[in-house]
Amino acid sequence: MSERHPFPALDPDKNQIIFICGRKGSGKSVNARETFRAWPGVDKLVIDPTGDADSSLPQQVTVHKLPAAMPAPKRRGEPVVLRWVADQASPTYREDLDRALGLALRPKNRRVLVWVDEAEEVFPAGRIGPEGRTLLAQSRHWYVSLIAATPRPMGIDPKLLSQADRVVIYDLPHPRDRERIAASIGIEPKVLARELDATRAMGEHWFMMYDAREHALYRVPPLPMSEGYKHAQQ
Ligand SMILES: Nc1ncnc2c1ncn2[C@@H]1O[C@H](COP(=O)(O)OP(=O)(O)OP(=O)(O)O)[C@@H](O)[C@H]1O
Ligand SMILES: [Mg+2]
């Protein structure tokens, strides 16, 4: 079932959903950020509920007020990188997070990659908004790709998990989280638990990567980190 690195390279021309989970400090944000930074040929949107998700890409523009649409490129052909930091005190906080997904959906044929580092805020179980539902049901038709990370898969709407093309699993101690992941990727809970324990034994920041198209699970060493990363001190 589980194979070693190298796993199949990500095809950036394909719109896809990547779900990342693992306990605090395991390496989720590093993985999400590296994947987001390296993805070529798309406009990029960071939906940042806490102000901790910074791509540090040179083109990145950070705003605190949600715009009506993604900005136009400064120069033709140059990718846009927009980071919107949400206001947790706003009475419309939840709606705003959902509306922000609309920036990636419309105009429909614009290719946008979205990074959500607190996926439980944007895709809470049983409470996703209309834009979130559209994105999860039809991401390909809307030319949207999504990188979504969370420490607790149990709090996430199951639709996100069932739509994921790739599931990245860092150290995930809670049995219920493991069971949720096992059910959604169609791997025996005992088998997944054994693989995760073996991955943890390899050392810090190792992870597993499940590829839905291949129905294969890979064990992967820590990713090389680019500069400028700050782990949120909470
Ligand atoms: N691939 C890696 N190589 C080396 N160090 C790493 C790697 N991944 C993570 N780390 C170290 O672990 C720290 C925490 O990583 P990261 O911020 O990605 O965790 P997280 O899972 O997002 O945690 P949280 O749940 O608190 O957001 C990083 O600041 C970095 O020092
Ligand atoms: Mg993080």
Coordinates of N, CA and C and ligand atoms in Angstrom, one line a residue:
M1 N 0.8 -1.2 0.0 CA 0.0 0.0 0.0 C 0.9 1.3 0.0
S2 N 1.8 1.3 0.9 CA 2.5 2.6 1.0 C 3.9 2.5 0.2
E3 N 4.2 3.5 -0.5 CA 5.4 3.5 -1.3 C 6.2 4.7 -0.8
R4 N 7.5 4.6 -1.2 CA 8.4 5.7 -0.8 C 8.4 6.8 -1.8
H5 N 8.8 7.9 -1.4 CA 9.1 9.0 -2.3 C 10.0 8.4 -3.4
P6 N 10.0 8.9 -4.7 CA 9.2 10.1 -5.1 C 7.8 9.7 -5.5
F7 N 6.9 10.6 -5.1 CA 5.5 10.4 -5.5 C 5.3 11.2 -6.8
P8 N 4.2 10.9 -7.5 CA 4.0 11.5 -8.8 C 4.0 13.1 -8.7
A9 N 4.7 13.8 -9.6 CA 4.7 15.2 -9.5 C 3.3 15.8 -9.7
L10 N 3.1 16.9 -9.0 CA 1.8 17.5 -9.1 C 1.7 18.2 -10.5
D11 N 0.6 18.0 -11.2 CA 0.4 18.6 -12.5 C -0.3 19.9 -12.3
P12 N 0.5 21.0 -12.4 CA -0.1 22.3 -12.1 C -1.1 22.8 -13.2
D13 N -1.2 22.1 -14.3 CA -2.2 22.5 -15.3 C -3.6 21.9 -15.0
K14 N -3.6 21.0 -14.0 CA -4.9 20.4 -13.7 C -5.5 21.1 -12.4
N15 N -6.7 21.5 -12.5 CA -7.4 22.1 -11.3 C -7.6 20.9 -10.3
Q16 N -7.2 21.2 -9.1 CA -7.3 20.1 -8.1 C -7.4 20.6 -6.7
I17 N -7.8 19.7 -5.8 CA -8.0 20.0 -4.4 C -7.0 19.2 -3.6
I18 N -6.2 19.9 -2.7 CA -5.2 19.3 -1.9 C -5.6 19.6 -0.4
F19 N -5.8 18.5 0.3 CA -6.1 18.7 1.7 C -5.0 18.2 2.6
I20 N -4.6 19.1 3.6 CA -3.5 18.8 4.4 C -3.9 18.8 5.9
C21 N -3.5 17.7 6.6 CA -3.9 17.7 8.1 C -2.7 17.2 8.9
G22 N -2.8 17.4 10.2 CA -1.7 17.0 11.1 C -1.8 17.9 12.4
R23 N -1.2 17.3 13.4 CA -1.2 18.1 14.7 C -0.5 19.4 14.6
K24 N -0.7 20.2 15.6 CA 0.0 21.5 15.7 C 1.5 21.4 15.5
G25 N 2.1 22.2 14.7 CA 3.5 22.2 14.5 C 4.1 21.1 13.7
S26 N 3.2 20.3 13.1 CA 3.7 19.1 12.3 C 4.3 19.5 11.0
G27 N 3.9 20.6 10.4 CA 4.4 21.0 9.1 C 3.4 21.4 8.0
K28 N 2.1 21.5 8.4 CA 1.1 21.7 7.4 C 1.3 23.0 6.7
S29 N 1.5 24.1 7.4 CA 1.6 25.4 6.8 C 2.8 25.5 5.9
V30 N 3.9 24.9 6.3 CA 5.1 24.8 5.5 C 4.8 24.1 4.1
N31 N 4.1 23.0 4.2 CA 3.7 22.3 3.0 C 2.8 23.1 2.1
A32 N 1.8 23.7 2.7 CA 0.8 24.5 2.0 C 1.5 25.6 1.3
R33 N 2.4 26.3 2.0 CA 3.0 27.5 1.5 C 4.0 27.1 0.4
E34 N 4.8 26.1 0.5 CA 5.7 25.7 -0.5 C 4.9 25.3 -1.8
T35 N 3.8 24.6 -1.6 CA 3.0 24.1 -2.8 C 2.4 25.4 -3.5
F36 N 1.9 26.3 -2.7 CA 1.3 27.5 -3.2 C 2.3 28.4 -3.9
R37 N 3.5 28.5 -3.3 CA 4.5 29.4 -3.9 C 5.0 28.8 -5.3
A38 N 5.1 27.5 -5.3 CA 5.8 26.8 -6.5 C 4.8 26.7 -7.7
W39 N 3.5 26.8 -7.5 CA 2.5 26.5 -8.5 C 2.6 27.5 -9.6
P40 N 3.0 27.1 -10.8 CA 3.1 28.1 -11.9 C 1.8 28.3 -12.7
G41 N 1.8 29.5 -13.3 CA 0.7 29.7 -14.3 C -0.7 30.0 -13.8
V42 N -0.8 30.4 -12.6 CA -2.2 30.7 -12.1 C -2.1 32.0 -11.3
D43 N -3.3 32.7 -11.2 CA -3.4 33.7 -10.2 C -3.7 33.1 -8.8
K44 N -3.3 33.8 -7.7 CA -3.3 33.1 -6.4 C -4.0 34.0 -5.4
L45 N -4.7 33.3 -4.5 CA -5.5 34.0 -3.5 C -5.3 33.3 -2.2
V46 N -4.8 34.0 -1.1 CA -4.7 33.5 0.2 C -5.9 34.0 1.0
I47 N -6.7 33.1 1.5 CA -7.8 33.5 2.4 C -7.3 33.2 3.9
D48 N -7.0 34.3 4.6 CA -6.2 34.2 5.8 C -7.0 34.7 7.0
P49 N -7.7 33.8 7.7 CA -8.5 34.2 8.8 C -7.8 34.8 10.0
T50 N -6.5 34.4 10.2 CA -5.8 34.8 11.4 C -4.6 35.7 11.1
G51 N -4.2 36.0 9.9 CA -3.1 36.8 9.6 C -1.8 36.1 9.7
D52 N -1.8 34.7 9.7 CA -0.6 33.9 9.8 C -0.1 33.3 8.5
A53 N -0.9 33.4 7.5 CA -0.6 32.7 6.2 C 0.0 33.7 5.2
D54 N 1.3 33.7 5.1 CA 2.0 34.7 4.3 C 2.8 33.9 3.3
S55 N 2.5 34.1 2.0 CA 3.3 33.4 1.0 C 4.7 34.0 0.8
S56 N 4.8 35.3 1.1 CA 6.1 36.1 0.9 C 6.4 36.1 -0.6
L57 N 5.5 35.8 -1.5 CA 5.8 36.0 -2.9 C 6.0 37.4 -3.2
P58 N 6.9 37.8 -4.1 CA 7.2 39.2 -4.4 C 5.9 40.0 -4.9
Q59 N 5.1 39.2 -5.6 CA 3.9 39.9 -6.2 C 2.7 40.0 -5.2
Q60 N 2.9 39.4 -4.0 CA 1.8 39.4 -3.0 C 1.3 40.8 -2.6
V61 N 0.0 41.0 -2.6 CA -0.6 42.2 -2.1 C -1.5 41.8 -1.0
T62 N -1.3 42.4 0.2 CA -2.2 42.0 1.4 C -3.2 43.1 1.6
V63 N -4.5 42.7 1.7 CA -5.6 43.6 1.9 C -6.4 43.1 3.2
H64 N -7.0 44.1 3.8 CA -7.9 43.7 5.0 C -9.3 43.9 4.7
K65 N -9.6 44.6 3.6 CA -11.0 44.7 3.2 C -11.2 43.8 2.0
L66 N -12.3 43.0 2.0 CA -12.5 42.1 0.9 C -12.9 42.8 -0.3
P67 N -12.1 42.7 -1.4 CA -12.5 43.4 -2.7 C -13.6 42.6 -3.4
A68 N -14.2 43.2 -4.4 CA -15.3 42.6 -5.1 C -14.8 41.5 -6.1
A69 N -13.5 41.7 -6.5 CA -12.9 40.7 -7.4 C -11.4 40.7 -7.3
M70 N -10.8 39.7 -7.9 CA -9.3 39.7 -7.9 C -8.8 40.9 -8.7
P71 N -7.8 41.5 -8.3 CA -7.3 42.6 -9.1 C -6.8 42.2 -10.5
A72 N -6.7 43.2 -11.4 CA -6.1 42.9 -12.7 C -4.6 42.8 -12.5
P73 N -3.9 42.1 -13.4 CA -2.4 42.0 -13.3 C -1.8 43.4 -13.6
K74 N -0.7 43.7 -12.9 CA 0.0 45.0 -13.1 C 0.5 45.1 -14.6
R75 N 1.1 44.0 -15.0 CA 1.6 43.9 -16.4 C 0.9 42.6 -17.0
R76 N 0.6 42.7 -18.3 CA 0.0 41.6 -19.0 C 0.8 40.3 -18.8
G77 N 0.1 39.2 -18.4 CA 0.7 37.9 -18.2 C 1.4 37.7 -16.9
E78 N 1.4 38.8 -16.1 CA 2.1 38.6 -14.7 C 1.0 38.1 -13.8
P79 N 1.4 37.1 -13.0 CA 0.4 36.5 -12.1 C 0.0 37.5 -10.9
V80 N -1.2 37.4 -10.5 CA -1.7 38.2 -9.3 C -1.6 37.3 -8.1
V81 N -1.1 37.9 -7.0 CA -1.1 37.1 -5.7 C -1.8 38.0 -4.7
L82 N -3.0 37.7 -4.3 CA -3.8 38.5 -3.4 C -3.9 37.8 -2.1
R83 N -3.6 38.4 -1.0 CA -3.8 37.8 0.4 C -4.8 38.7 1.1
W84 N -5.9 38.1 1.5 CA -6.9 38.8 2.2 C -6.9 38.3 3.7
V85 N -6.7 39.2 4.6 CA -6.7 38.9 6.0 C -8.1 39.3 6.6
A86 N -8.8 38.3 7.1 CA -10.2 38.5 7.5 C -10.2 39.2 8.9
D87 N -11.3 39.8 9.2 CA -11.5 40.5 10.5 C -12.4 39.5 11.3
Q88 N -11.8 38.9 12.3 CA -12.5 37.9 13.1 C -13.6 38.6 14.0
A89 N -13.5 39.9 14.2 CA -14.4 40.6 15.0 C -15.6 41.1 14.2
S90 N -15.6 40.9 12.9 CA -16.7 41.4 12.1 C -17.9 40.6 12.3
P91 N -19.1 41.2 12.4 CA -20.3 40.4 12.5 C -20.6 39.5 11.3
T92 N -20.0 39.9 10.2 CA -20.2 39.1 8.9 C -19.0 38.2 8.6
Y93 N -18.2 37.9 9.7 CA -17.0 37.1 9.5 C -17.2 35.8 8.6
R94 N -18.2 35.0 9.0 CA -18.4 33.7 8.3 C -18.8 33.9 6.9
E95 N -19.7 34.9 6.7 CA -20.2 35.2 5.3 C -19.0 35.7 4.5
D96 N -18.2 36.6 5.1 CA -17.1 37.1 4.4 C -16.1 36.0 3.9
L97 N -15.9 35.1 4.8 CA -14.9 34.0 4.4 C -15.5 33.2 3.2
D98 N -16.8 33.0 3.2 CA -17.4 32.3 2.0 C -17.4 33.2 0.8
R99 N -17.7 34.5 1.0 CA -17.7 35.4 -0.2 C -16.3 35.4 -0.8
A100 N -15.3 35.3 0.0 CA -13.9 35.4 -0.5 C -13.6 34.3 -1.5
L101 N -14.3 33.1 -1.3 CA -14.1 32.0 -2.3 C -14.7 32.4 -3.6
G102 N -15.6 33.3 -3.6 CA -16.2 33.8 -4.9 C -15.2 34.5 -5.7
L103 N -14.2 35.1 -5.1 CA -13.2 35.8 -5.9 C -12.4 34.8 -6.8
A104 N -12.3 33.6 -6.3 CA -11.6 32.6 -7.1 C -12.5 32.0 -8.1
L105 N -13.8 32.0 -7.9 CA -14.7 31.4 -8.8 C -15.0 32.2 -10.0
R106 N -15.1 33.6 -9.8 CA -15.5 34.5 -10.9 C -14.5 35.5 -11.2
P107 N -14.2 35.9 -12.5 CA -14.8 35.3 -13.7 C -14.4 33.8 -13.8
K108 N -15.4 33.0 -14.4 CA -15.3 31.6 -14.4 C -14.0 31.0 -15.0
N109 N -13.6 31.6 -16.1 CA -12.5 31.0 -16.9 C -11.1 31.5 -16.4
R110 N -11.1 32.3 -15.3 CA -9.8 32.8 -14.8 C -9.2 31.7 -13.9
R111 N -8.0 31.2 -14.1 CA -7.5 30.1 -13.3 C -6.9 30.7 -12.0
V112 N -7.5 30.2 -10.9 CA -7.0 30.7 -9.6 C -6.7 29.6 -8.6
L113 N -5.6 29.7 -7.9 CA -5.3 28.8 -6.8 C -5.5 29.5 -5.5
V114 N -6.3 28.8 -4.6 CA -6.6 29.3 -3.3 C -5.9 28.6 -2.2
W115 N -5.3 29.3 -1.2 CA -4.7 28.7 -0.1 C -5.5 29.1 1.2
V116 N -6.1 28.1 1.9 CA -6.8 28.4 3.1 C -6.1 27.6 4.2
D117 N -5.4 28.3 5.1 CA -4.6 27.6 6.1 C -5.4 27.2 7.3
E118 N -6.6 27.8 7.5 CA -7.5 27.4 8.6 C -8.8 26.9 8.0
A119 N -8.7 25.7 7.4 CA -9.8 25.2 6.6 C -11.1 25.0 7.4
E120 N -10.9 24.8 8.8 CA -12.1 24.6 9.6 C -12.9 25.8 9.7
E121 N -12.3 27.0 9.5 CA -13.1 28.2 9.5 C -13.9 28.4 8.2
V122 N -13.4 28.0 7.1 CA -14.0 28.3 5.8 C -14.9 27.1 5.4
F123 N -14.5 25.9 5.8 CA -15.3 24.7 5.4 C -15.8 23.9 6.6
P124 N -16.5 24.6 7.6 CA -16.9 23.8 8.8 C -17.9 22.8 8.5
A125 N -17.8 21.6 9.2 CA -18.7 20.5 8.9 C -20.2 20.9 9.0
G126 N -20.9 20.7 7.9 CA -22.3 20.9 7.9 C -22.7 22.4 7.8
R127 N -21.7 23.3 7.7 CA -22.0 24.7 7.7 C -21.3 25.5 6.6
I128 N -21.0 24.8 5.5 CA -20.3 25.6 4.4 C -21.3 26.5 3.7
G129 N -20.8 27.6 3.2 CA -21.7 28.5 2.5 C -21.9 28.2 1.0
P130 N -22.6 29.0 0.3 CA -22.9 28.8 -1.1 C -21.7 28.7 -2.0
E131 N -20.8 29.7 -1.8 CA -19.6 29.7 -2.6 C -18.7 28.4 -2.4
G132 N -18.6 28.1 -1.1 CA -17.9 26.9 -0.7 C -18.5 25.6 -1.3
R133 N -19.8 25.5 -1.3 CA -20.5 24.4 -1.9 C -20.2 24.3 -3.4
T134 N -20.3 25.4 -4.1 CA -20.0 25.5 -5.5 C -18.6 25.0 -5.8
L135 N -17.6 25.6 -5.0 CA -16.2 25.3 -5.3 C -16.0 23.8 -5.1
L136 N -16.5 23.2 -4.0 CA -16.2 21.8 -3.7 C -16.9 20.9 -4.8
A137 N -18.1 21.3 -5.2 CA -18.8 20.4 -6.1 C -18.2 20.5 -7.5
Q138 N -17.7 21.7 -7.9 CA -17.4 21.9 -9.3 C -16.1 22.6 -9.5
S139 N -15.1 22.4 -8.7 CA -13.9 23.2 -8.8 C -13.3 23.2 -10.2
R140 N -13.3 22.0 -10.9 CA -12.7 22.0 -12.2 C -13.5 22.9 -13.2
H141 N -14.8 22.9 -13.2 CA -15.5 23.7 -14.1 C -15.3 25.2 -13.9
W142 N -14.9 25.6 -12.7 CA -14.6 27.0 -12.4 C -13.1 27.3 -12.4
Y143 N -12.3 26.4 -12.8 CA -10.9 26.6 -13.0 C -10.2 27.0 -11.6
V144 N -10.7 26.4 -10.6 CA -10.1 26.7 -9.3 C -9.4 25.5 -8.7
S145 N -8.2 25.7 -8.1 CA -7.5 24.7 -7.3 C -7.5 25.2 -5.9
L146 N -7.4 24.3 -4.9 CA -7.5 24.7 -3.5 C -6.5 23.9 -2.7
I147 N -5.8 24.6 -1.9 CA -4.9 24.0 -0.9 C -5.5 24.3 0.5
A148 N -6.0 23.3 1.2 CA -6.7 23.6 2.5 C -6.1 22.8 3.6
A149 N -5.7 23.4 4.7 CA -5.0 22.8 5.8 C -5.8 22.9 7.1
T150 N -5.8 21.9 8.0 CA -6.4 21.9 9.3 C -5.8 20.9 10.2
P151 N -5.8 21.2 11.5 CA -5.3 20.2 12.5 C -6.3 19.1 12.8
R152 N -7.6 19.4 12.6 CA -8.6 18.5 13.0 C -9.6 18.1 11.8
P153 N -9.3 17.1 11.1 CA -10.2 16.7 10.0 C -11.7 16.5 10.5
M154 N -11.9 16.1 11.7 CA -13.3 15.9 12.2 C -14.1 17.2 12.1
G155 N -13.5 18.3 12.2 CA -14.2 19.6 12.1 C -14.6 20.1 10.7
I156 N -14.0 19.4 9.7 CA -14.1 19.8 8.3 C -15.3 19.1 7.7
D157 N -16.0 19.9 6.8 CA -17.1 19.3 6.0 C -16.6 18.1 5.2
P158 N -17.3 16.9 5.3 CA -16.8 15.7 4.6 C -16.7 15.9 3.1
K159 N -17.4 16.9 2.5 CA -17.3 17.1 1.1 C -15.9 17.5 0.7
L160 N -15.3 18.3 1.5 CA -13.9 18.7 1.2 C -13.0 17.4 1.1
L161 N -13.1 16.6 2.1 CA -12.3 15.3 2.0 C -12.6 14.4 0.9
S162 N -13.9 14.3 0.6 CA -14.3 13.4 -0.5 C -13.9 13.9 -1.9
Q163 N -13.7 15.3 -2.0 CA -13.4 15.9 -3.3 C -11.8 16.0 -3.4
A164 N -11.1 15.7 -2.4 CA -9.7 16.0 -2.4 C -9.0 15.0 -3.4
D165 N -8.1 15.6 -4.3 CA -7.3 14.8 -5.2 C -6.1 14.2 -4.5
R166 N -5.6 15.0 -3.5 CA -4.5 14.6 -2.7 C -4.8 14.9 -1.3
V167 N -4.5 13.9 -0.4 CA -4.6 14.1 1.0 C -3.2 14.0 1.7
V168 N -2.7 15.1 2.3 CA -1.4 15.1 2.9 C -1.6 14.9 4.4
I169 N -1.0 13.9 5.0 CA -1.3 13.6 6.4 C 0.0 13.6 7.2
Y170 N 0.2 14.6 8.0 CA 1.3 14.7 8.9 C 0.9 13.9 10.2
D171 N 1.7 14.0 11.2 CA 1.4 13.3 12.5 C 0.0 13.6 12.9
L172 N -0.8 12.6 13.0 CA -2.3 12.8 13.3 C -2.6 11.9 14.5
P173 N -2.5 12.4 15.7 CA -2.6 11.4 16.8 C -4.0 11.0 17.1
H174 N -5.0 11.9 16.9 CA -6.4 11.5 17.4 C -7.0 10.4 16.6
P175 N -7.4 9.3 17.2 CA -8.0 8.2 16.5 C -9.2 8.6 15.6
R176 N -10.0 9.5 16.1 CA -11.2 9.8 15.3 C -10.8 10.6 14.0
D177 N -9.8 11.4 14.1 CA -9.3 12.1 12.9 C -8.8 11.0 11.9
R178 N -8.0 10.1 12.4 CA -7.5 9.0 11.6 C -8.6 8.2 10.9
E179 N -9.7 7.9 11.7 CA -10.8 7.1 11.1 C -11.5 7.9 10.1
R180 N -11.7 9.2 10.3 CA -12.3 10.1 9.3 C -11.5 10.1 8.0
I181 N -10.2 10.2 8.1 CA -9.4 10.2 6.9 C -9.4 8.8 6.2
A182 N -9.3 7.8 7.0 CA -9.4 6.4 6.5 C -10.6 6.2 5.7
A183 N -11.8 6.6 6.3 CA -13.1 6.4 5.6 C -13.1 7.2 4.3
S184 N -12.6 8.4 4.3 CA -12.7 9.2 3.1 C -11.8 8.8 2.0
I185 N -10.6 8.2 2.3 CA -9.7 7.7 1.2 C -9.9 6.2 0.9
G186 N -10.8 5.6 1.7 CA -11.0 4.2 1.4 C -9.9 3.2 1.7
I187 N -9.3 3.5 2.8 CA -8.2 2.6 3.3 C -8.6 2.1 4.7
E188 N -8.4 0.8 4.9 CA -8.7 0.2 6.3 C -8.2 1.1 7.4
P189 N -8.9 1.4 8.4 CA -8.4 2.3 9.5 C -7.2 1.7 10.1
K190 N -7.1 0.3 10.3 CA -6.0 -0.3 10.9 C -4.7 -0.1 10.0
V191 N -4.9 -0.3 8.7 CA -3.8 -0.1 7.8 C -3.3 1.3 7.8
L192 N -4.2 2.3 7.8 CA -3.7 3.7 7.8 C -3.0 4.0 9.1
A193 N -3.6 3.5 10.2 CA -2.9 3.7 11.6 C -1.5 3.2 11.6
R194 N -1.3 2.0 11.0 CA 0.0 1.4 11.0 C 1.0 2.2 10.2
E195 N 0.5 2.7 9.0 CA 1.3 3.5 8.1 C 1.7 4.8 8.8
L196 N 0.7 5.4 9.5 CA 1.0 6.7 10.1 C 2.0 6.5 11.3
D197 N 1.8 5.4 12.0 CA 2.8 5.2 13.1 C 4.2 5.0 12.5
A198 N 4.3 4.3 11.4 CA 5.6 4.1 10.8 C 6.2 5.4 10.3
T199 N 5.3 6.3 9.8 CA 5.8 7.6 9.3 C 6.3 8.4 10.5
R200 N 5.5 8.4 11.6 CA 5.9 9.2 12.7 C 7.3 8.8 13.2
A201 N 7.5 7.4 13.2 CA 8.8 6.9 13.7 C 10.0 7.3 12.8
M202 N 9.7 7.8 11.6 CA 10.8 8.3 10.8 C 11.4 9.6 11.3
G203 N 10.6 10.4 12.0 CA 11.1 11.6 12.6 C 10.2 12.8 12.3
E204 N 10.5 14.0 12.7 CA 9.7 15.2 12.6 C 9.5 15.5 11.2
H205 N 8.3 16.0 10.9 CA 7.9 16.6 9.6 C 7.8 15.6 8.4
W206 N 8.0 14.3 8.7 CA 7.7 13.3 7.7 C 6.2 13.3 7.5
F207 N 5.7 12.9 6.3 CA 4.3 12.9 6.1 C 3.9 11.8 5.1
M208 N 2.6 11.5 5.0 CA 2.0 10.6 4.0 C 1.3 11.4 3.0
M209 N 1.3 10.9 1.8 CA 0.5 11.6 0.7 C -0.3 10.6 0.0
Y210 N -1.6 10.8 0.1 CA -2.5 9.9 -0.6 C -2.9 10.5 -2.0
D211 N -2.8 9.8 -3.0 CA -3.2 10.2 -4.4 C -4.4 9.5 -4.8
A212 N -5.5 10.3 -5.0 CA -6.8 9.6 -5.2 C -6.9 8.9 -6.6
R213 N -6.2 9.6 -7.6 CA -6.3 9.0 -8.9 C -5.7 7.6 -9.0
E214 N -4.5 7.5 -8.3 CA -3.8 6.2 -8.2 C -4.2 5.3 -7.1
H215 N -5.0 5.9 -6.2 CA -5.4 5.1 -4.9 C -4.1 4.6 -4.3
A216 N -3.1 5.5 -4.1 CA -1.8 5.0 -3.6 C -1.4 6.0 -2.4
L217 N -0.7 5.4 -1.5 CA -0.3 6.2 -0.3 C 1.2 6.2 -0.3
Y218 N 1.8 7.4 -0.2 CA 3.3 7.5 -0.2 C 3.8 8.0 1.1
R219 N 5.0 7.6 1.5 CA 5.7 8.1 2.7 C 6.7 9.1 2.2
V220 N 6.7 10.3 2.8 CA 7.6 11.4 2.2 C 8.4 12.0 3.2
P221 N 9.7 12.2 3.0 CA 10.6 13.0 3.9 C 10.2 14.5 4.0
P222 N 10.7 15.2 5.0 CA 10.4 16.6 5.2 C 10.7 17.4 3.9
L223 N 9.8 18.2 3.5 CA 10.0 19.1 2.3 C 11.1 20.1 2.6
P224 N 11.9 20.4 1.6 CA 12.9 21.5 1.7 C 12.1 22.8 1.9
M225 N 12.5 23.7 2.8 CA 11.8 24.9 3.1 C 12.4 26.1 2.4
S226 N 11.6 27.0 1.8 CA 12.2 28.2 1.3 C 12.2 29.3 2.4
E227 N 12.9 30.4 2.1 CA 13.1 31.4 3.1 C 11.8 32.1 3.6
G228 N 11.9 32.8 4.7 CA 10.9 33.7 5.1 C 9.7 33.1 5.8
Y229 N 9.8 31.9 6.2 CA 8.6 31.3 6.8 C 8.6 31.6 8.3
K230 N 7.5 32.0 8.8 CA 7.3 32.2 10.3 C 6.2 31.4 10.8
H231 N 6.5 30.5 11.7 CA 5.5 29.7 12.3 C 4.7 30.5 13.3
A232 N 3.3 30.4 13.2 CA 2.5 31.2 14.0 C 2.7 30.8 15.5
Q233 N 3.1 31.8 16.3 CA 3.3 31.5 17.8 C 1.9 31.7 18.5
Q234 N 1.2 30.6 18.8 CA -0.1 30.9 19.5 C 0.0 30.4 20.9
Ligands
LIG1 N1 9.9 20.4 6.1 C1 10.4 21.0 7.2 N2 11.7 21.1 7.4 C2 12.2 21.6 8.5 N3 11.5 22.2 9.5 C3 10.1 22.2 9.3 C4 9.5 21.6 8.2 N4 8.2 21.7 8.3 C5 8.0 22.3 9.4 N5 9.1 22.6 10.1 C6 9.3 23.3 11.3 O1 8.2 23.2 12.1 C7 7.6 24.5 12.4 C8 6.1 24.3 12.4 O2 5.7 24.0 11.1 P1 4.3 24.5 10.5 O3 4.1 26.0 10.8 O4 4.2 24.1 9.1 O5 3.3 23.7 11.4 P2 1.7 23.6 11.3 O6 1.4 22.1 11.2 O7 1.2 24.5 10.3 O8 1.3 24.1 12.8 P3 0.0 24.8 13.3 O9 -1.0 23.8 13.5 O10 0.5 25.4 14.6 O11 -0.4 25.9 12.3 C9 8.2 25.4 11.4 O12 8.3 26.7 11.8 C10 9.5 24.8 11.1 O13 10.5 25.3 12.0
MG2 MG 0.0 26.2 10.4

